[in-house]
Coordinates of C-alpha atoms and ligand atoms in Angstrom, one line a residue:
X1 CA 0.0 0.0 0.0
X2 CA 1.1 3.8 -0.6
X3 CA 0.4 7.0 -1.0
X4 CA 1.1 8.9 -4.7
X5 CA 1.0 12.4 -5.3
X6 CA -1.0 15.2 -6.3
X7 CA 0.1 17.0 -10.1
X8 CA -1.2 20.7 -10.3
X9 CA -2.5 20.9 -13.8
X10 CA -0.8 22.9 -16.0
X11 CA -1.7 26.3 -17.7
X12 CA -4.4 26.3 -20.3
X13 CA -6.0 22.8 -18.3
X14 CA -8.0 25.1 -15.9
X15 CA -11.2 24.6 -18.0
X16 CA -11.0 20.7 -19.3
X17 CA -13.5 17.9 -17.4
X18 CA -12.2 16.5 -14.4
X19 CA -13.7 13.0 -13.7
X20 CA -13.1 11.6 -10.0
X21 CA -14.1 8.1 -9.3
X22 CA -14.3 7.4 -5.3
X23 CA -15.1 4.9 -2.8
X24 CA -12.8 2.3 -4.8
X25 CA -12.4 -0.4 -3.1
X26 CA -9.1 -1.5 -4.0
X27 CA -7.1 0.5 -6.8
X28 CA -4.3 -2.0 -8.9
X29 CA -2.3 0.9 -10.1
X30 CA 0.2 -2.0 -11.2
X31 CA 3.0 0.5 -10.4
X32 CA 6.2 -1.0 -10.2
X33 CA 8.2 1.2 -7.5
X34 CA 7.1 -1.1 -4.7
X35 CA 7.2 -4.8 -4.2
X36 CA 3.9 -5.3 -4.4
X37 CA 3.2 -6.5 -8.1
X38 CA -0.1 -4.8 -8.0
X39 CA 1.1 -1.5 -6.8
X40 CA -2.8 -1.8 -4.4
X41 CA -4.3 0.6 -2.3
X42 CA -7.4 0.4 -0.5
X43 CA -10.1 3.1 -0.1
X44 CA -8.7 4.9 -3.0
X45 CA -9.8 7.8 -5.6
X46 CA -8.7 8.4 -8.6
X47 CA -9.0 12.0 -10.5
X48 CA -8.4 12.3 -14.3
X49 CA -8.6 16.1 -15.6
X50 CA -9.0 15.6 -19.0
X51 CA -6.9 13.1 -21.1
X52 CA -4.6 12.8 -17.8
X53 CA -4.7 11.2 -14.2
X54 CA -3.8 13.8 -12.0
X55 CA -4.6 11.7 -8.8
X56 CA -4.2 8.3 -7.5
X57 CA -4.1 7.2 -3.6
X58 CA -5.8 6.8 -0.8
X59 CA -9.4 8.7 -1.0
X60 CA -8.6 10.3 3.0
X61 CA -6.0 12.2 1.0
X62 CA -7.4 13.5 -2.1
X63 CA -6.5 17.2 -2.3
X64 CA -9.2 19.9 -1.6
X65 CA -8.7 21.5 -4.7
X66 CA -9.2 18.9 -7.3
X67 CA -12.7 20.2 -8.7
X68 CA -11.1 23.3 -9.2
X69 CA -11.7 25.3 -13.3
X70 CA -14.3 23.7 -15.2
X71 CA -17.3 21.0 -15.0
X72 CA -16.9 17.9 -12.7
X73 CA -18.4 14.2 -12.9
X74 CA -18.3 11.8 -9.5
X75 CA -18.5 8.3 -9.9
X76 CA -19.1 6.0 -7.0
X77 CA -16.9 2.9 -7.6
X78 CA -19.3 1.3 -5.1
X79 CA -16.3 -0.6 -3.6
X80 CA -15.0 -2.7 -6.5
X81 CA -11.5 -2.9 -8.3
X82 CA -10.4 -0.6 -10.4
X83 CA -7.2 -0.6 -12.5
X84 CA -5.2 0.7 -15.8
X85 CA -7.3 -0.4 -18.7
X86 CA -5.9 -3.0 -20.8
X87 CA -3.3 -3.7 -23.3
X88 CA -3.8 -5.1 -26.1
X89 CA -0.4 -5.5 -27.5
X90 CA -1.0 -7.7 -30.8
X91 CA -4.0 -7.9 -33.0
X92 CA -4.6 -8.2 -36.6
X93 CA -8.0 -5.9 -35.8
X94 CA -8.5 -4.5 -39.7
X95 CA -10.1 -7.7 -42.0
X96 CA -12.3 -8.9 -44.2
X97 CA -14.6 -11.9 -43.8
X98 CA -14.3 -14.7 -41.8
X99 CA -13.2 -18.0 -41.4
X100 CA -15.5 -20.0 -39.1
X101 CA -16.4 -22.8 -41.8
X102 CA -12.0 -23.6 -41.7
X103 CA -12.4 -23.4 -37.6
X104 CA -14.9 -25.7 -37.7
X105 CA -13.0 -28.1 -40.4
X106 CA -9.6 -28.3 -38.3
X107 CA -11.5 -29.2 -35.1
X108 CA -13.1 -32.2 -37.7
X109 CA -9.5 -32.9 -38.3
X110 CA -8.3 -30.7 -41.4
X111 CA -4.6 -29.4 -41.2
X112 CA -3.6 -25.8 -41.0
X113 CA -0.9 -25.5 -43.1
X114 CA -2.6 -28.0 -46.0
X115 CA -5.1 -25.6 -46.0
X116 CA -3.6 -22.4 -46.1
X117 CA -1.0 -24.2 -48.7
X118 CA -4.9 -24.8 -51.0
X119 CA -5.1 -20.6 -50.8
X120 CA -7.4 -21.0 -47.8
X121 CA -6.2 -19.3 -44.1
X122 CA -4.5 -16.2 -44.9
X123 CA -4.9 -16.2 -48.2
X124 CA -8.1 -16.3 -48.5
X125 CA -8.7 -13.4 -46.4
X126 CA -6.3 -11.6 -47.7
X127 CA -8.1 -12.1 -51.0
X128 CA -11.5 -10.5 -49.2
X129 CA -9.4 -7.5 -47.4
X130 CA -8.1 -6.6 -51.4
X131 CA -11.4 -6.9 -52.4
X132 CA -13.3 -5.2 -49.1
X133 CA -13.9 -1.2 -49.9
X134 CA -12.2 0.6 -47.1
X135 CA -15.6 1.8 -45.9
X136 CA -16.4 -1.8 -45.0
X137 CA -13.4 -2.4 -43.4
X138 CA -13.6 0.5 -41.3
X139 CA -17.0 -0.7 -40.2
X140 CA -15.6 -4.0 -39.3
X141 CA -13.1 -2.6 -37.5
X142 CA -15.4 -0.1 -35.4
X143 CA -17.7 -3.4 -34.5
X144 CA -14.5 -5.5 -33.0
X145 CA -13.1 -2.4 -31.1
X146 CA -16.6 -2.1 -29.7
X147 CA -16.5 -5.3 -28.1
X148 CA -12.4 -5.1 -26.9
X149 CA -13.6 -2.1 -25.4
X150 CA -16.4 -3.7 -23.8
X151 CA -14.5 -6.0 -21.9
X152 CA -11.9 -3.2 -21.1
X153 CA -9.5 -2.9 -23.6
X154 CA -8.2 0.7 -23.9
X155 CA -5.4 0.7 -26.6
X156 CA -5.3 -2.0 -29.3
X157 CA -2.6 -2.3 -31.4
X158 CA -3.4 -3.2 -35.2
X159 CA -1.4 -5.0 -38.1
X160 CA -1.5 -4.9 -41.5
X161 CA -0.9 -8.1 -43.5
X162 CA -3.7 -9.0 -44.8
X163 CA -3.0 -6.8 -47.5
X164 CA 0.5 -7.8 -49.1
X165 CA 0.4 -5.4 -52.4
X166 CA 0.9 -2.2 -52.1
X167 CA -2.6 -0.6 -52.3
X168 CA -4.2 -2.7 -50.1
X169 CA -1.8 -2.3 -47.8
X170 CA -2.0 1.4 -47.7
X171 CA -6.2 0.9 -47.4
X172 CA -5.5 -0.9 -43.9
X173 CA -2.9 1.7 -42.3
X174 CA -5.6 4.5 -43.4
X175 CA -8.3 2.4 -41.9
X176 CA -6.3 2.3 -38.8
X177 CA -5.3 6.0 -39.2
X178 CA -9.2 7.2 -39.2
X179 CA -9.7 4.6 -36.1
X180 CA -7.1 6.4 -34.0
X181 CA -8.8 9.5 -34.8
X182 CA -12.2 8.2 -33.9
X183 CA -13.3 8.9 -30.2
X184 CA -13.9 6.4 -27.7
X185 CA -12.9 3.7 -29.0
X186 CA -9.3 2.0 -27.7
X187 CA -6.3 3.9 -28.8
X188 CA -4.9 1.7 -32.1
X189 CA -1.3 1.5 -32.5
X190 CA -0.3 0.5 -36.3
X191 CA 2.4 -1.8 -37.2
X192 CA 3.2 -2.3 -40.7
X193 CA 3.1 -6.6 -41.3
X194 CA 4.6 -6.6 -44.9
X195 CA 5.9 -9.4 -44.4
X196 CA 3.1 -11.7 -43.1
X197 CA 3.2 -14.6 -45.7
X198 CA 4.2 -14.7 -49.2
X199 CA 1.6 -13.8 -51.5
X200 CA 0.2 -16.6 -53.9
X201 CA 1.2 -14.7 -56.5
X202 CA 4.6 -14.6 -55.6
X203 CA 4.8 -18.3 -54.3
X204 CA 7.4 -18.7 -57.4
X205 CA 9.3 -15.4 -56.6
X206 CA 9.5 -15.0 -53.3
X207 CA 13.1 -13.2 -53.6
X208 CA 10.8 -10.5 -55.7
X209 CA 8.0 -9.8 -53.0
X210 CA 11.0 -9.4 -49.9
X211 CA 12.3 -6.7 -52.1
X212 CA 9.2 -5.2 -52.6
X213 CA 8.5 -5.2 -48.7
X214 CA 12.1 -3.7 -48.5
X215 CA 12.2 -1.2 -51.4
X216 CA 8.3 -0.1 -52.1
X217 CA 6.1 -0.5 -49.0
X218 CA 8.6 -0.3 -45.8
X219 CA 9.5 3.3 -47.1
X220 CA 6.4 4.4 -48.3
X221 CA 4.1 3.6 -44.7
X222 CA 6.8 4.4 -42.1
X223 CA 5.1 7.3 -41.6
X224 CA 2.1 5.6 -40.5
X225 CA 2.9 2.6 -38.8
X226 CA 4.6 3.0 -35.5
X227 CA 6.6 -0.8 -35.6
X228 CA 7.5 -3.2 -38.7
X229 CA 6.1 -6.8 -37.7
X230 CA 8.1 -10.2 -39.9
X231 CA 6.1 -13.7 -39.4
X232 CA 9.2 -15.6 -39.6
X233 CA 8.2 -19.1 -39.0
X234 CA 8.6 -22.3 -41.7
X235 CA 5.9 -21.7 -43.4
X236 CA 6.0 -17.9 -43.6
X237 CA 8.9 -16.3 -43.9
X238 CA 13.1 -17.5 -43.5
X239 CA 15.8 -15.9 -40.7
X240 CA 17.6 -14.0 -43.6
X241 CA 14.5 -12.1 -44.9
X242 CA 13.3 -11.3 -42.1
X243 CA 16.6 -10.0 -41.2
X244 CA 17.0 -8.2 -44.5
X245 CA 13.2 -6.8 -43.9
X246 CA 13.7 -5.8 -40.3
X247 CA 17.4 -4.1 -40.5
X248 CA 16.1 -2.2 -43.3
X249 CA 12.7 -1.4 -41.6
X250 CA 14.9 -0.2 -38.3
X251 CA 17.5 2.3 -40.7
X252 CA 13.9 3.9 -41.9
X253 CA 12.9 5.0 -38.2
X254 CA 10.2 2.0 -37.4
X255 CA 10.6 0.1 -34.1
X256 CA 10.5 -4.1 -34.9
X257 CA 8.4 -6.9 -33.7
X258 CA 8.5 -10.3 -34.7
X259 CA 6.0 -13.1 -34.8
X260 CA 7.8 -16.1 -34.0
X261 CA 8.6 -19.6 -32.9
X262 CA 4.6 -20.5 -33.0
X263 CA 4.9 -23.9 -34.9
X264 CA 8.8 -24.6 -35.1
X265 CA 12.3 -23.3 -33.8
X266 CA 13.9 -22.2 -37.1
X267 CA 16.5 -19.5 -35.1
X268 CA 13.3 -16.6 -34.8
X269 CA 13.7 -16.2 -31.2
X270 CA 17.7 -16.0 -31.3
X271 CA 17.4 -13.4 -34.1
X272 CA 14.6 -11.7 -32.4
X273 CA 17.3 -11.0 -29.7
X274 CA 20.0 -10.3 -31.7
X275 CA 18.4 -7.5 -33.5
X276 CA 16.8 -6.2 -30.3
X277 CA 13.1 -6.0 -30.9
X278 CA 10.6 -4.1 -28.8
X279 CA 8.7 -7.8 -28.7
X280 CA 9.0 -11.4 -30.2
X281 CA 5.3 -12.9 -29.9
X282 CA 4.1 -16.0 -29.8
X283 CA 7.1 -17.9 -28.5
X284 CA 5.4 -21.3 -28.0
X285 CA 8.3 -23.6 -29.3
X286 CA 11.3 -22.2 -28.1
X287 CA 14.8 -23.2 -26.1
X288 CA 15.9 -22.1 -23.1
X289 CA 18.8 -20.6 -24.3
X290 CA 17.2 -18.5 -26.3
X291 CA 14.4 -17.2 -23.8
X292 CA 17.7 -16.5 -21.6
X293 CA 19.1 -14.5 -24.7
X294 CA 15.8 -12.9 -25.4
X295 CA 15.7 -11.5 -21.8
X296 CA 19.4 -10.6 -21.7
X297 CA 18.2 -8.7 -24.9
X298 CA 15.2 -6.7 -22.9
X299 CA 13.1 -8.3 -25.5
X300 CA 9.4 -8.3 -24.2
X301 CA 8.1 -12.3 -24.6
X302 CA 4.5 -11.9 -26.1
X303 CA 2.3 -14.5 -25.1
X304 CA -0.5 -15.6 -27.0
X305 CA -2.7 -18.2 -25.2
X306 CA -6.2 -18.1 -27.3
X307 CA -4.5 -18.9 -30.2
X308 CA -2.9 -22.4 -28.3
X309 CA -6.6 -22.5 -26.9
X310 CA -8.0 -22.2 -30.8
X311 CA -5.4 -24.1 -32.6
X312 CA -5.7 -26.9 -30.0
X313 CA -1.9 -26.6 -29.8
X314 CA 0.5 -26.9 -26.6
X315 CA -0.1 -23.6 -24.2
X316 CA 3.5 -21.6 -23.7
X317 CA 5.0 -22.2 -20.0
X318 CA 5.5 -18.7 -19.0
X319 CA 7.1 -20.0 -15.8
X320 CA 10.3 -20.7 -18.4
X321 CA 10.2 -17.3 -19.3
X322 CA 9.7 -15.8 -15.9
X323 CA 12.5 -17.7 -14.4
X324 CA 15.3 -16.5 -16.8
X325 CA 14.1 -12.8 -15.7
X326 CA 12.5 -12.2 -19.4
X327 CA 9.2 -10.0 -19.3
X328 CA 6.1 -11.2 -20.0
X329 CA 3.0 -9.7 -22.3
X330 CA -0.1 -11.7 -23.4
X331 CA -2.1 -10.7 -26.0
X332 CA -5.3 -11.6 -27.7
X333 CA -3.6 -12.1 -31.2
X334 CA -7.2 -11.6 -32.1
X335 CA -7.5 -12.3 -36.0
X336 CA -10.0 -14.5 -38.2
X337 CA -7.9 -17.4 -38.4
X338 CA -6.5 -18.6 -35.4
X339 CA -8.0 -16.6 -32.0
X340 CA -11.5 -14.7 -33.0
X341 CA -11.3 -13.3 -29.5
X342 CA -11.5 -9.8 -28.5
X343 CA -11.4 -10.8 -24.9
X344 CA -8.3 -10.3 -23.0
X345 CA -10.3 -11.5 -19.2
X346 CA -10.3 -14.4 -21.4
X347 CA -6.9 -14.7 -22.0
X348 CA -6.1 -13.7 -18.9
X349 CA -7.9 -16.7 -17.9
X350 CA -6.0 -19.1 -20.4
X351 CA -2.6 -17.7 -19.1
X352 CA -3.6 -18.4 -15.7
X353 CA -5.3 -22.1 -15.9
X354 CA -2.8 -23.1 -18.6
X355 CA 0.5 -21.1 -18.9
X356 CA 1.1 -21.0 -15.4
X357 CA 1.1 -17.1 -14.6
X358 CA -0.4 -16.3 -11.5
X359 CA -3.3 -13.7 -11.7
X360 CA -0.6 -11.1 -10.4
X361 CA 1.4 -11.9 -13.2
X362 CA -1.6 -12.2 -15.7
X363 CA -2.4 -8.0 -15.1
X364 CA 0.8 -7.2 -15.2
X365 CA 1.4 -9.0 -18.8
X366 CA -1.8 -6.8 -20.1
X367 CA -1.1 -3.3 -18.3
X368 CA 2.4 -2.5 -17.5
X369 CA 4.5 -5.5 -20.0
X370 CA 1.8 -5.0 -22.7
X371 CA 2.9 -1.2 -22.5
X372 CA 6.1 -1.8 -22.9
X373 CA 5.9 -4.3 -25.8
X374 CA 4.2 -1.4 -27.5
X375 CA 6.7 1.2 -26.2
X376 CA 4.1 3.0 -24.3
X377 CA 5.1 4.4 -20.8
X378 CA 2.9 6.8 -20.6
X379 CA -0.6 4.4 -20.2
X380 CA -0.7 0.8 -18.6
X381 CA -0.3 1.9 -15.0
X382 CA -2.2 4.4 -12.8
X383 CA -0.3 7.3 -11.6
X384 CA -0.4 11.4 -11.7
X385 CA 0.6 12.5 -15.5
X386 CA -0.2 8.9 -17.1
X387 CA -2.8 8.8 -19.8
X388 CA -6.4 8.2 -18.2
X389 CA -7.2 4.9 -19.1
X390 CA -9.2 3.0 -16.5
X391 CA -11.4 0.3 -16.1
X392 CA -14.2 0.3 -12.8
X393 CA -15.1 -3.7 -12.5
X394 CA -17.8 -5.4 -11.2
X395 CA -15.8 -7.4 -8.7
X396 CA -14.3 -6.4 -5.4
X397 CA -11.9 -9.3 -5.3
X398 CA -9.9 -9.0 -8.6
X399 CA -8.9 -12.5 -8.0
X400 CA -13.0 -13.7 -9.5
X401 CA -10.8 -12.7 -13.0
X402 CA -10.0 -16.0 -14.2
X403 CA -11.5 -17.8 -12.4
X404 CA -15.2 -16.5 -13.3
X405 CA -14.4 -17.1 -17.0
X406 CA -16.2 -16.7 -20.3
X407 CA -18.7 -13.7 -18.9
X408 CA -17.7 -9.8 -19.0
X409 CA -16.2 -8.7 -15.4
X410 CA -16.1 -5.1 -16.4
X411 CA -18.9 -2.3 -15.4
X412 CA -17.1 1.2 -16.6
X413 CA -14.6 1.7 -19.2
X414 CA -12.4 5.1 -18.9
X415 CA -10.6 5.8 -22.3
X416 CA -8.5 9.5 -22.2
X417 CA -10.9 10.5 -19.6
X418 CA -14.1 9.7 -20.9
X419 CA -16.3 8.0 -19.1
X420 CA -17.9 5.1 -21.4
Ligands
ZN1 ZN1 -0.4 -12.4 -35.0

């Protein structure tokens, strides 16, 4: 338990909202200055004045002044938790179509691969995203960040890659452009995913489309996406391309993430650390040497438990990763293939029941570690100048998350101060 401090808001702030929520009955600011992993106090407040928090601590010593310039909203918390909202660290958010007829086959027994290999799985929705008007992806879009922000999902960050040619490309970072722009909805983060598979019509050339990703679309959308993402996995694409994509993506200003190590070890996670990327995601086949290297490397481990749970694949231990001191995230991965989940209690539950992260761990890995695998420190935990981002829940226990599973835990959603 402790106290935090009071900010005075700045000139020019004197006449935005303030928003105070009271009569919380235990606040997770998931601070890390303390040994407590939760960073709790009890009897708390919290006042946001505008997009900020300008308050957090113990209600008995909220400051007299708070209300002070401009209008003023109370909520009564009514005793329950309240924490950061969450992090949604990896998503493919922005798609056409969907793909619940090939869900439905693998569970009957049909193979991934073969039938992504017969233009089904990515391809196929990558053929509907090309063909989708950006109208109806941005519609889409809107629906899906509805729901994350339903069950408390504040900032969602968003790949491309279901694109692959140039135009279509550039259709999903402006969909994902006007999304960031549209109010209360979660924050989306873009990261450009080039290189997600090789297109069909480059199976025969795949040489041609790397240099493409390298020479035509890394340069042309750095201003818009925030990281460059490489699937580098057998089936996607090898260690030297997606070293050849990601130094070039690095010399033109983007920060890298990496999705690998899902189905096989073909040296992702070593490269991942050697290059020194923000995150490497998925990680569910990996050694132990390389998880040491990874966090010697500062490299956030991206967990991705619904798509284990979907794929009917073996869950990631996260206890490996935790115990060579490497950082742990978990995201949804949410995506029409292999986790249709926009749920991250969910997930939270999967990590707990199956990767062996305590609920302790499991907020941390979608607040604080999901912030930094997006290179975020200014959201993910609740303190005075952080972005106010905060979720009131139903619960007064936060321990019911996980293990009441499958139902929506979360009453109020806080996203840059409004109150939704
Ligand atoms: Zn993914």
């Amino acid at each position: 338990m402790k106290s935090v401090q009071y900010m005075e808001p700045k000139n020019g702030e004197t006449l935005v909202h303030t928003t105070i929520i009271r009569n919380i009955g235990l606040l997770l600011t998931m601070r890390q200055d303390t040994n407590d992993l939760l960073g709790a106090v009890a009897h708390a407040a919290v006042v946001m004045r505008g997009p900020r928090i300008i308050y957090a601590g113990p209600e008995k010593d909220l400051p007299a002044d708070y209300r002070s310039g401009g209008t003023c909203t109370e909520i009564d918390a009514h005793q329950a938790v309240v924490t950061p909202g969450l992090i949604d660290s990896h998503t493919h958010v922005v798609f056409a179509g969907d793909r619940a007829d090939e869900f439905q086959a693998r569970h009957a027994g049909a193979d991934y691969e073969e039938i992504q290999r017969l233009n089904g799985g990515i391809h196929r929705t990558v053929r509907e995203t090309r063909a989708a008007s950006y109208q109806s992806l941005r519609a889409a879009a809107i629906e899906r960040l509805q729901s994350m922000r339903r069950h408390g999902t504040t900032t969602v960050e968003g790949k491309t890659g279901y694109g692959l040619e140039y135009a279509a490309e550039e259709k999903v970072l402006n969909v994902m452009r006007a999304l960031a722009d549209e109010p209360y909805l979660p924050d989306v983060i873009p990261t450009f995913l080039g290189a997600h598979i090789i297109p069909a019509e480059f199976r025969n050339n795949r040489s041609l489309y790397v240099q493409h990703v390298i020479q035509n679309m890394a340069p042309a959308f750095q201003a818009q996406a925030r990281f460059c993402d490489v699937y580098c996995e057998a089936s996607a694409f090898s260690v030297p391309e997606t070293k050849a994509i990601l130094e070039s993506a690095r010399a033109l200003g983007y920060m890298l993430k990496m999705h690998t190590n899902q189905s096989h070890d073909i040296g992702g996670a070593a490269l991942a650390a050697d290059l020194g990327v923000i995150s490497a995601d998925h990680l569910d086949y990996v050694q132990d040497e390389d998880i040491q290297k990874l966090a010697g490397a500062g490299v956030i481990a991206t967990l991705l438990p619904g798509c284990s749970f979907s794929m009917q694949t073996a869950f990631p231990n996260a206890h490996r990763f935790l115990e060579r001191g490497a950082v742990v995230a978990l995201a949804s991965d949410y995506n029409p293939g292999t986790c249709n989940c926009e749920n991250l209690q969910m997930i939270m539950a999967l990590a707990v029941a199956h990767c062996s992260l305590t609920i302790e761990q499991s907020l941390q890995a979608v607040t604080v570690n999901a912030a930094k695998a997006l290179a975020l420190p200014d959201r993910g935990h609740i303190a005075a100048g952080k972005r106010a981002d905060a979720l009131i829940w139903k619960i007064r226990d936060y321990r019911e998350i996980g293990y009441h599973f499958g139902v929506n835990l979360v009453d109020q959603v806080i996203i840059s101060g409004a109150v939704l």
